[in-house]
Short mmCIF file of C-alpha atoms (C1' of nucleotides) in Angstrom, two decimals:
data_model
loop_
_atom_site.label_atom_id
_atom_site.label_comp_id
_atom_site.label_asym_id
_atom_site.label_seq_id
_atom_site.Cartn_x
_atom_site.Cartn_y
_atom_site.Cartn_z
CA MET A 1 322.75 80.79 152.82
CA SER A 2 322.35 76.98 152.55
CA GLU A 3 319.79 75.45 150.19
CA THR A 4 317.65 74.25 153.09
CA LYS A 5 317.64 77.70 154.66
CA GLU A 6 316.63 79.29 151.37
CA LYS A 7 313.80 76.81 150.88
CA MET A 8 312.60 77.45 154.43
CA VAL A 9 312.59 81.19 153.79
CA SER A 10 310.59 80.60 150.63
CA LEU A 11 308.04 78.48 152.48
CA ALA A 12 307.78 81.01 155.31
CA ASP A 13 307.21 83.72 152.70
CA GLN A 14 304.25 81.76 151.36
CA LEU A 15 302.85 81.15 154.84
CA ILE A 16 303.11 84.84 155.78
CA ARG A 17 301.30 85.85 152.61
CA VAL A 18 298.58 83.20 152.82
CA ARG A 19 297.93 82.99 156.57
CA GLY A 20 299.91 85.73 158.31
CA PHE A 21 303.02 85.76 160.50
CA ASN A 22 301.15 84.90 163.71
CA ALA A 23 299.15 82.11 162.10
CA PHE A 24 301.95 79.71 161.24
CA SER A 25 304.41 77.87 163.46
CA TYR A 26 307.73 76.06 163.20
CA LYS A 27 305.71 72.88 162.78
CA ASP A 28 304.40 74.24 159.47
CA ILE A 29 307.97 74.75 158.33
CA ALA A 30 309.40 71.48 159.68
CA GLU A 31 306.79 69.04 158.36
CA PRO A 32 307.16 69.65 154.62
CA PHE A 33 310.90 69.02 155.05
CA ASP A 34 310.27 65.82 157.05
CA MET A 35 312.17 67.33 159.93
CA LYS A 36 311.50 67.99 163.58
CA ASN A 37 310.62 71.39 165.02
CA ALA A 38 314.05 71.74 166.57
CA ALA A 39 315.76 71.44 163.17
CA VAL A 40 314.12 74.69 162.13
CA HIS A 41 315.42 76.32 165.30
CA TYR A 42 318.90 75.19 164.27
CA HIS A 43 318.64 77.27 161.09
CA PHE A 44 316.60 80.12 162.57
CA PRO A 45 317.04 80.34 166.37
CA ALA A 46 313.98 82.57 166.85
CA LYS A 47 310.92 83.12 164.69
CA ALA A 48 312.00 86.72 164.17
CA ASP A 49 315.18 85.46 162.47
CA LEU A 50 313.03 83.57 159.99
CA GLY A 51 310.87 86.65 159.48
CA ILE A 52 313.91 88.83 158.88
CA GLY A 53 315.20 86.26 156.40
CA VAL A 54 311.95 86.47 154.47
CA ILE A 55 311.96 90.26 154.35
CA GLN A 56 315.62 90.50 153.33
CA HIS A 57 315.03 87.98 150.56
CA GLU A 58 312.11 90.05 149.31
CA ARG A 59 314.12 93.28 149.48
CA ASN A 60 316.92 91.66 147.45
CA LYS A 61 314.43 90.38 144.87
CA PHE A 62 312.97 93.86 144.57
CA ALA A 63 316.44 95.40 144.15
CA THR A 64 317.22 92.86 141.41
CA ASN A 65 313.94 93.60 139.67
CA ILE A 66 314.27 97.37 139.57
CA ALA A 67 317.86 97.03 138.34
CA LYS A 68 316.57 94.79 135.53
CA TRP A 69 313.83 97.30 134.62
CA LYS A 70 316.11 100.32 134.82
CA LYS A 71 316.52 100.93 131.08
CA LEU A 72 312.83 100.50 130.20
CA PRO A 73 310.39 103.38 129.69
CA GLU A 74 308.74 104.31 133.01
CA GLN A 75 305.36 103.18 131.70
CA GLU A 76 306.71 99.66 131.25
CA GLN A 77 308.52 99.67 134.58
CA LEU A 78 305.21 100.40 136.24
CA GLN A 79 303.50 97.63 134.27
CA HIS A 80 306.16 95.22 135.51
CA LEU A 81 305.43 96.22 139.09
CA ILE A 82 301.72 95.67 138.55
CA GLU A 83 302.48 92.31 136.96
CA VAL A 84 304.26 91.21 140.16
CA PHE A 85 301.12 92.02 142.14
CA ARG A 86 298.89 90.36 139.54
CA LYS A 87 300.77 87.12 139.92
CA HIS A 88 300.47 87.25 143.69
CA CYS A 89 296.75 87.93 143.35
CA HIS A 90 296.38 84.92 141.07
CA ALA A 91 298.19 82.74 143.64
CA GLY A 92 295.92 83.91 146.46
CA ASN A 93 298.78 85.74 148.15
CA ILE A 94 298.71 89.18 149.66
CA CYS A 95 301.79 91.35 149.63
CA LEU A 96 304.45 90.88 152.30
CA MET A 97 304.26 94.53 153.35
CA GLY A 98 300.49 94.35 153.81
CA SER A 99 300.62 91.16 155.81
CA LEU A 100 303.44 92.30 158.07
CA SER A 101 301.97 95.79 158.54
CA THR A 102 298.83 94.24 160.00
CA ASP A 103 300.91 92.23 162.48
CA TYR A 104 303.38 95.09 162.97
CA ASN A 105 302.61 95.73 166.66
CA THR A 106 303.26 92.11 167.56
CA LEU A 107 306.63 91.87 165.76
CA ALA A 108 310.07 91.96 167.36
CA PRO A 109 311.75 95.39 166.99
CA GLU A 110 314.41 94.03 164.59
CA MET A 111 311.64 92.77 162.33
CA GLN A 112 309.79 96.07 162.54
CA LEU A 113 312.91 97.84 161.28
CA GLU A 114 313.13 95.50 158.28
CA VAL A 115 309.47 96.10 157.45
CA GLN A 116 310.11 99.83 157.63
CA GLY A 117 313.11 99.48 155.33
CA MET A 118 311.08 97.49 152.82
CA ALA A 119 308.36 100.16 152.76
CA GLU A 120 310.95 102.88 152.21
CA ASP A 121 312.64 100.91 149.40
CA ILE A 122 309.43 100.60 147.42
CA LEU A 123 308.22 104.15 147.97
CA HIS A 124 311.60 105.59 147.11
CA TRP A 125 311.81 103.72 143.82
CA LEU A 126 308.16 104.34 142.91
CA SER A 127 308.22 108.09 143.50
CA HIS A 128 311.46 108.43 141.48
CA THR A 129 310.03 106.35 138.65
CA LEU A 130 306.84 108.43 138.64
CA GLU A 131 308.80 111.69 138.64
CA ASN A 132 310.96 110.52 135.72
CA GLY A 133 307.92 109.23 133.87
CA ARG A 134 306.28 112.64 134.16
CA LYS A 135 309.45 114.38 132.99
CA HIS A 136 309.57 112.12 129.92
CA LYS A 137 305.83 112.66 129.25
CA GLN A 138 305.29 108.95 129.80
CA LEU A 139 303.12 109.27 132.87
CA HIS A 140 300.54 111.91 133.76
CA PHE A 141 299.50 113.00 137.23
CA HIS A 142 299.29 116.09 139.37
CA GLY A 143 300.65 116.70 142.84
CA GLU A 144 303.97 115.59 144.27
CA ALA A 145 305.45 112.31 143.06
CA ILE A 146 305.78 111.00 146.61
CA ASP A 147 302.04 111.53 147.18
CA ARG A 148 301.18 109.76 143.92
CA ALA A 149 303.52 106.92 144.90
CA LEU A 150 301.61 106.58 148.17
CA MET A 151 298.31 106.43 146.33
CA ILE A 152 299.50 103.75 143.92
CA MET A 153 301.25 101.74 146.62
CA THR A 154 298.13 101.68 148.80
CA ASN A 155 295.95 100.80 145.80
CA LEU A 156 298.10 97.80 144.98
CA GLN A 157 298.56 96.66 148.56
CA ALA A 158 294.90 96.73 149.52
CA SER A 159 293.78 95.42 146.11
CA LEU A 160 295.23 92.05 147.14
CA LEU A 161 293.39 92.23 150.47
CA MET A 162 290.08 93.04 148.85
CA SER A 163 290.57 90.47 146.09
CA ARG A 164 290.94 87.81 148.75
CA VAL A 165 287.52 88.74 150.14
CA LEU A 166 285.57 89.71 147.02
CA GLY A 167 287.36 87.86 144.23
CA PRO A 168 290.13 88.56 141.67
CA GLU A 169 287.85 90.82 139.59
CA ILE A 170 288.71 93.49 142.19
CA PHE A 171 292.39 93.43 141.25
CA THR A 172 291.60 93.60 137.53
CA ARG A 173 289.46 96.71 138.05
CA ILE A 174 291.97 98.49 140.26
CA SER A 175 295.01 97.81 138.07
CA ARG A 176 293.12 98.91 134.94
CA GLN A 177 291.93 102.11 136.62
CA LEU A 178 295.46 102.75 137.90
CA LEU A 179 296.90 102.69 134.38
CA ASP A 180 293.96 104.61 132.89
CA ASP A 181 294.62 107.41 135.39
CA LEU A 182 298.36 107.59 134.66
CA ILE A 183 298.18 107.03 130.89
CA PRO A 184 295.08 108.85 129.64
CA MET B 1 272.99 92.33 174.12
CA SER B 2 274.05 92.70 177.77
CA GLU B 3 276.37 95.50 178.85
CA THR B 4 279.21 93.06 179.56
CA LYS B 5 278.86 91.49 176.12
CA GLU B 6 278.92 94.89 174.46
CA LYS B 7 282.03 95.93 176.37
CA MET B 8 283.73 92.66 175.41
CA VAL B 9 282.90 93.27 171.76
CA SER B 10 284.36 96.74 172.05
CA LEU B 11 287.57 95.42 173.60
CA ALA B 12 287.85 92.68 170.98
CA ASP B 13 287.40 95.33 168.28
CA GLN B 14 290.38 97.22 169.69
CA LEU B 15 292.50 94.07 169.91
CA ILE B 16 291.72 93.06 166.32
CA ARG B 17 292.68 96.52 165.08
CA VAL B 18 295.84 96.84 167.16
CA ARG B 19 297.20 93.28 167.15
CA GLY B 20 295.10 91.17 164.77
CA PHE B 21 292.50 88.44 165.27
CA ASN B 22 295.06 85.64 165.66
CA ALA B 23 297.22 87.63 168.06
CA PHE B 24 294.82 87.94 170.98
CA SER B 25 293.25 85.32 173.19
CA TYR B 26 290.32 84.96 175.58
CA LYS B 27 292.80 85.77 178.34
CA ASP B 28 293.18 89.26 176.85
CA ILE B 29 289.43 89.71 177.05
CA ALA B 30 288.91 88.14 180.50
CA GLU B 31 291.67 89.93 182.42
CA PRO B 32 290.51 93.56 182.00
CA PHE B 33 287.09 92.44 183.31
CA ASP B 34 288.68 90.62 186.27
CA MET B 35 287.05 87.44 185.08
CA LYS B 36 288.24 83.95 184.20
CA ASN B 37 288.70 82.69 180.66
CA ALA B 38 285.59 80.53 180.92
CA ALA B 39 283.40 83.56 181.62
CA VAL B 40 284.18 84.87 178.15
CA HIS B 41 283.20 81.49 176.70
CA TYR B 42 279.88 81.85 178.50
CA HIS B 43 279.15 85.02 176.52
CA PHE B 44 280.84 83.92 173.28
CA PRO B 45 281.08 80.11 173.03
CA ALA B 46 283.70 80.19 170.28
CA LYS B 47 286.17 82.87 169.23
CA ALA B 48 284.34 83.18 165.91
CA ASP B 49 281.20 84.25 167.81
CA LEU B 50 283.17 87.10 169.31
CA GLY B 51 284.58 87.99 165.91
CA ILE B 52 281.12 87.99 164.35
CA GLY B 53 279.90 90.19 167.19
CA VAL B 54 282.64 92.70 166.42
CA ILE B 55 281.89 92.78 162.68
CA GLN B 56 278.14 93.09 163.17
CA HIS B 57 278.66 95.94 165.61
CA GLU B 58 280.86 97.69 163.05
CA ARG B 59 278.35 97.13 160.25
CA ASN B 60 275.58 98.60 162.42
CA LYS B 61 277.72 101.61 163.28
CA PHE B 62 278.41 102.15 159.59
CA ALA B 63 274.70 101.90 158.74
CA THR B 64 273.91 104.46 161.45
CA ASN B 65 276.62 106.79 160.15
CA ILE B 66 275.57 106.77 156.51
CA ALA B 67 271.94 107.31 157.55
CA LYS B 68 273.08 110.33 159.57
CA TRP B 69 275.07 111.73 156.63
CA LYS B 70 272.35 111.05 154.07
CA LYS B 71 271.12 114.64 153.65
CA LEU B 72 274.58 116.22 153.40
CA PRO B 73 276.32 117.13 150.13
CA GLU B 74 278.35 114.19 148.82
CA GLN B 75 281.57 116.13 149.33
CA GLU B 76 280.85 116.36 153.06
CA GLN B 77 279.74 112.72 153.31
CA LEU B 78 283.11 111.72 151.93
CA GLN B 79 284.90 114.00 154.37
CA HIS B 80 283.02 112.33 157.21
CA LEU B 81 284.22 108.93 155.99
CA ILE B 82 287.80 110.16 155.86
CA GLU B 83 287.39 111.60 159.35
CA VAL B 84 286.48 108.14 160.67
CA PHE B 85 289.72 106.79 159.24
CA ARG B 86 291.70 109.78 160.51
CA LYS B 87 290.55 109.07 164.06
CA HIS B 88 291.54 105.42 163.77
CA CYS B 89 294.93 106.45 162.41
CA HIS B 90 295.42 108.80 165.37
CA ALA B 91 294.56 105.95 167.77
CA GLY B 92 297.07 103.61 166.12
CA ASN B 93 294.28 101.38 164.83
CA ILE B 94 294.01 99.88 161.39
CA CYS B 95 290.61 99.33 159.84
CA LEU B 96 288.65 96.20 160.73
CA MET B 97 288.33 95.18 157.08
CA GLY B 98 292.07 95.43 156.53
CA SER B 99 292.93 93.47 159.63
CA LEU B 100 290.42 90.69 158.97
CA SER B 101 291.25 90.48 155.26
CA THR B 102 294.84 89.66 156.16
CA ASP B 103 293.67 86.85 158.46
CA TYR B 104 290.84 85.88 156.08
CA ASN B 105 292.15 82.40 155.21
CA THR B 106 292.37 81.43 158.88
CA LEU B 107 288.84 82.57 159.79
CA ALA B 108 285.79 80.35 160.31
CA PRO B 109 283.46 80.37 157.26
CA GLU B 110 280.71 82.24 159.17
CA MET B 111 283.20 84.99 159.94
CA GLN B 112 284.40 85.11 156.34
CA LEU B 113 280.83 85.73 155.22
CA GLU B 114 280.50 88.65 157.64
CA VAL B 115 283.77 90.18 156.40
CA GLN B 116 282.48 89.83 152.85
CA GLY B 117 279.22 91.53 153.82
CA MET B 118 281.08 94.38 155.46
CA ALA B 119 283.20 94.94 152.33
CA GLU B 120 280.09 94.97 150.15
CA ASP B 121 278.32 97.42 152.48
CA ILE B 122 281.09 99.98 152.23
CA LEU B 123 281.70 99.62 148.50
CA HIS B 124 277.99 99.81 147.74
CA TRP B 125 277.54 103.01 149.71
CA LEU B 126 280.75 104.60 148.44
CA SER B 127 280.08 103.97 144.76
CA HIS B 128 276.53 105.34 145.07
CA THR B 129 277.79 108.40 146.92
CA LEU B 130 280.46 108.99 144.28
CA GLU B 131 277.94 108.57 141.45
CA ASN B 132 275.53 111.04 143.09
CA GLY B 133 278.36 113.46 143.82
CA ARG B 134 279.35 113.44 140.16
CA LYS B 135 275.73 113.97 139.07
CA HIS B 136 275.46 116.97 141.41
CA LYS B 137 278.84 118.36 140.17
CA GLN B 138 280.18 117.98 143.70
CA LEU B 139 282.81 115.35 142.90
CA HIS B 140 284.93 114.94 139.78
CA PHE B 141 286.39 111.72 138.42
CA HIS B 142 286.40 109.61 135.28
CA GLY B 143 285.62 105.95 134.86
CA GLU B 144 282.91 103.93 136.55
CA ALA B 145 281.89 104.88 140.09
CA ILE B 146 282.50 101.34 141.35
CA ASP B 147 286.09 101.49 140.12
CA ARG B 148 286.65 104.85 141.76
CA ALA B 149 285.12 103.50 144.96
CA LEU B 150 287.63 100.64 144.88
CA MET B 151 290.50 103.08 144.42
CA ILE B 152 289.41 105.24 147.36
CA MET B 153 288.62 102.29 149.59
CA THR B 154 292.03 100.73 149.01
CA ASN B 155 293.74 104.09 149.54
CA LEU B 156 292.08 104.50 152.93
CA GLN B 157 292.52 100.92 154.04
CA ALA B 158 296.21 100.69 153.27
CA SER B 159 296.90 104.24 154.43
CA LEU B 160 296.35 103.00 157.97
CA LEU B 161 298.69 100.07 157.37
CA MET B 162 301.44 102.29 156.00
CA SER B 163 300.92 104.91 158.70
CA ARG B 164 301.56 102.26 161.30
CA VAL B 165 304.94 101.54 159.71
CA LEU B 166 306.07 104.97 158.49
CA GLY B 167 304.15 107.37 160.72
CA PRO B 168 300.88 109.37 160.62
CA GLU B 169 302.25 111.80 158.01
CA ILE B 170 301.42 109.08 155.47
CA PHE B 171 297.70 109.30 156.24
CA THR B 172 297.75 113.10 156.04
CA ARG B 173 299.30 112.97 152.57
CA ILE B 174 296.97 110.30 151.24
CA SER B 175 293.76 111.87 152.50
CA ARG B 176 294.78 115.29 151.15
CA GLN B 177 295.65 113.84 147.75
CA LEU B 178 292.37 111.92 147.75
CA LEU B 179 290.33 115.09 148.17
CA ASP B 180 292.52 117.10 145.77
CA ASP B 181 291.82 114.50 143.07
CA LEU B 182 288.04 114.51 143.62
CA ILE B 183 287.61 118.25 144.24
CA PRO B 184 290.01 120.04 141.89
"C1'" DT C 1 259.17 78.17 198.46
"C1'" DT C 2 260.34 75.97 194.68
"C1'" DG C 3 262.36 76.26 190.35
"C1'" DC C 4 264.55 78.64 186.59
"C1'" DT C 5 267.82 81.97 184.64
"C1'" DT C 6 271.94 84.74 184.66
"C1'" DA C 7 276.60 85.23 185.31
"C1'" DC C 8 279.91 83.57 186.71
"C1'" DT C 9 284.22 80.18 189.11
"C1'" DT C 10 286.91 76.06 189.56
"C1'" DA C 11 289.12 72.57 187.54
"C1'" DC C 12 290.04 70.29 183.71
"C1'" DT C 13 291.34 68.43 178.67
"C1'" DA C 14 293.89 68.18 174.68
"C1'" DG C 15 296.57 70.48 171.72
"C1'" DT C 16 299.98 73.90 170.23
"C1'" DA C 17 303.57 77.58 170.90
"C1'" DA C 18 308.46 78.92 170.92
"C1'" DG C 19 312.56 77.56 172.53
"C1'" DT C 20 316.59 74.65 174.72
"C1'" DA C 21 320.04 71.08 176.02
"C1'" DA C 22 322.37 67.12 175.03
"C1'" DG C 23 323.56 63.71 171.95
"C1'" DT C 24 324.65 61.66 167.10
"C1'" DA C 25 326.00 60.86 162.39
"C1'" DT C 26 328.20 62.83 158.47
"C1'" DT C 27 331.23 65.64 156.25
"C1'" DT C 28 335.10 68.97 156.09
"C1'" DT C 29 339.37 70.90 157.61
"C1'" DT C 30 343.89 70.65 159.58
"C1'" DA D 1 344.07 60.43 161.93
"C1'" DA D 2 342.23 63.86 164.99
"C1'" DA D 3 339.50 67.92 165.50
"C1'" DA D 4 335.87 70.65 164.26
"C1'" DA D 5 332.01 72.17 161.94
"C1'" DT D 6 327.33 70.91 159.84
"C1'" DA D 7 322.86 69.29 160.10
"C1'" DC D 8 320.25 67.23 162.30
"C1'" DT D 9 317.20 64.01 166.36
"C1'" DT D 10 315.50 63.03 170.88
"C1'" DA D 11 313.63 64.60 174.70
"C1'" DC D 12 312.34 68.11 177.23
"C1'" DT D 13 310.36 72.72 179.45
"C1'" DT D 14 307.40 76.47 180.07
"C1'" DA D 15 303.69 78.84 178.70
"C1'" DC D 16 299.68 79.54 176.35
"C1'" DT D 17 295.50 78.07 173.21
"C1'" DA D 18 290.47 77.25 172.67
"C1'" DG D 19 287.14 74.93 174.70
"C1'" DT D 20 284.26 72.05 178.24
"C1'" DA D 21 281.97 70.12 182.38
"C1'" DA D 22 280.33 70.69 186.73
"C1'" DG D 23 279.25 73.48 190.35
"C1'" DT D 24 277.64 77.92 192.77
"C1'" DA D 25 275.60 82.23 194.32
"C1'" DA D 26 272.26 85.75 193.47
"C1'" DG D 27 268.02 87.27 191.65
"C1'" DC D 28 263.50 86.81 189.64
"C1'" DA D 29 259.05 84.48 188.63
"C1'" DA D 30 255.02 81.17 189.41
#
DNA sequence: TTGCTTACTTACTAGTAAGTAAGTATTTTT
DNA sequence: AAAAATACTTACTTACTAGTAAGTAAGCAA
């Protein structure tokens, strides 16, 4: 992917997180590059292509991250995940999954599939990490790991939504409670 | 409020939950009523007025609900709340708070204030209900009630988002785990 | 019966949306 | 040196956006 394309994907990522997929246009991409609308269409023929680019970039980044964390104790892997969300909270972003889930019904089918894939990626990794953490006495919870992964995932996702409305204190409270529950 | 206005608010509520505030237009309101665009502007001069109407209606409905549940054991009050979300999940809706939080940065300031108020309403009630439930040995959790309220609220909110992407099984799992944690 | 209110329609503005077709300048490949 | 690919611009279309101004028909109120 060319440098311009990558920078456009990065900008679109920001716009999706800050304003939502249906609340930005090619104009918002073109202007910061001092280009015309049509130049963006040259790189991404349809808006869905840009959206798919953003999701695939995020999925790759996630894959890189979990590979990097692989050797760490599960407790620390989880803290790294929370740290990713904390940074987004600080920047006023919500998570890509949350933003695109809200707009899900208005997305092109190819984009919906990518969103689905991203959700499965995260849940798959999280439930495995939780299961291993329990086996190694690093993490403590009852019930199935997949259920606990769903609880944690929804906590993190919506914590960014609520922080946007009620302030970053919300995220601090939720992430602290999350760790207190798993590491008593 | 006239009957027409109320029906328009109800339709807008649906559209916000299914497609998002920025993904419907006055045309989507006017057409089902066999009216012209301008007729909707007669009832709601700006789109924000319609949005505020929707939020206020929801806040009133919530106030009516919690008043109705007031005398019940806290365990049952919580089950009633979950039931509200279950019905929305079944209908393919996400919660109003979740939808409008995503679009928060693009909303008019008067609408942002209403969203804030709605969030505070729910959290206030939920943390009090949890605190009372613990006092009456109905509900079991550790930490502050406000923190637990945040955990449960985010679980429910994002469960609808994830159900939209991965199917209604997600909601079933989350709501079951939620109750298993509080009522061991 | 005159005047006011309610609930619209018609016709419009001004701006934005995604997307396309044809042309151009620069660089790369053959 | 010619051909082709790259990265755009110019100019356009079609469709929709929120919002407004002026007019109208029906009903009610003094």
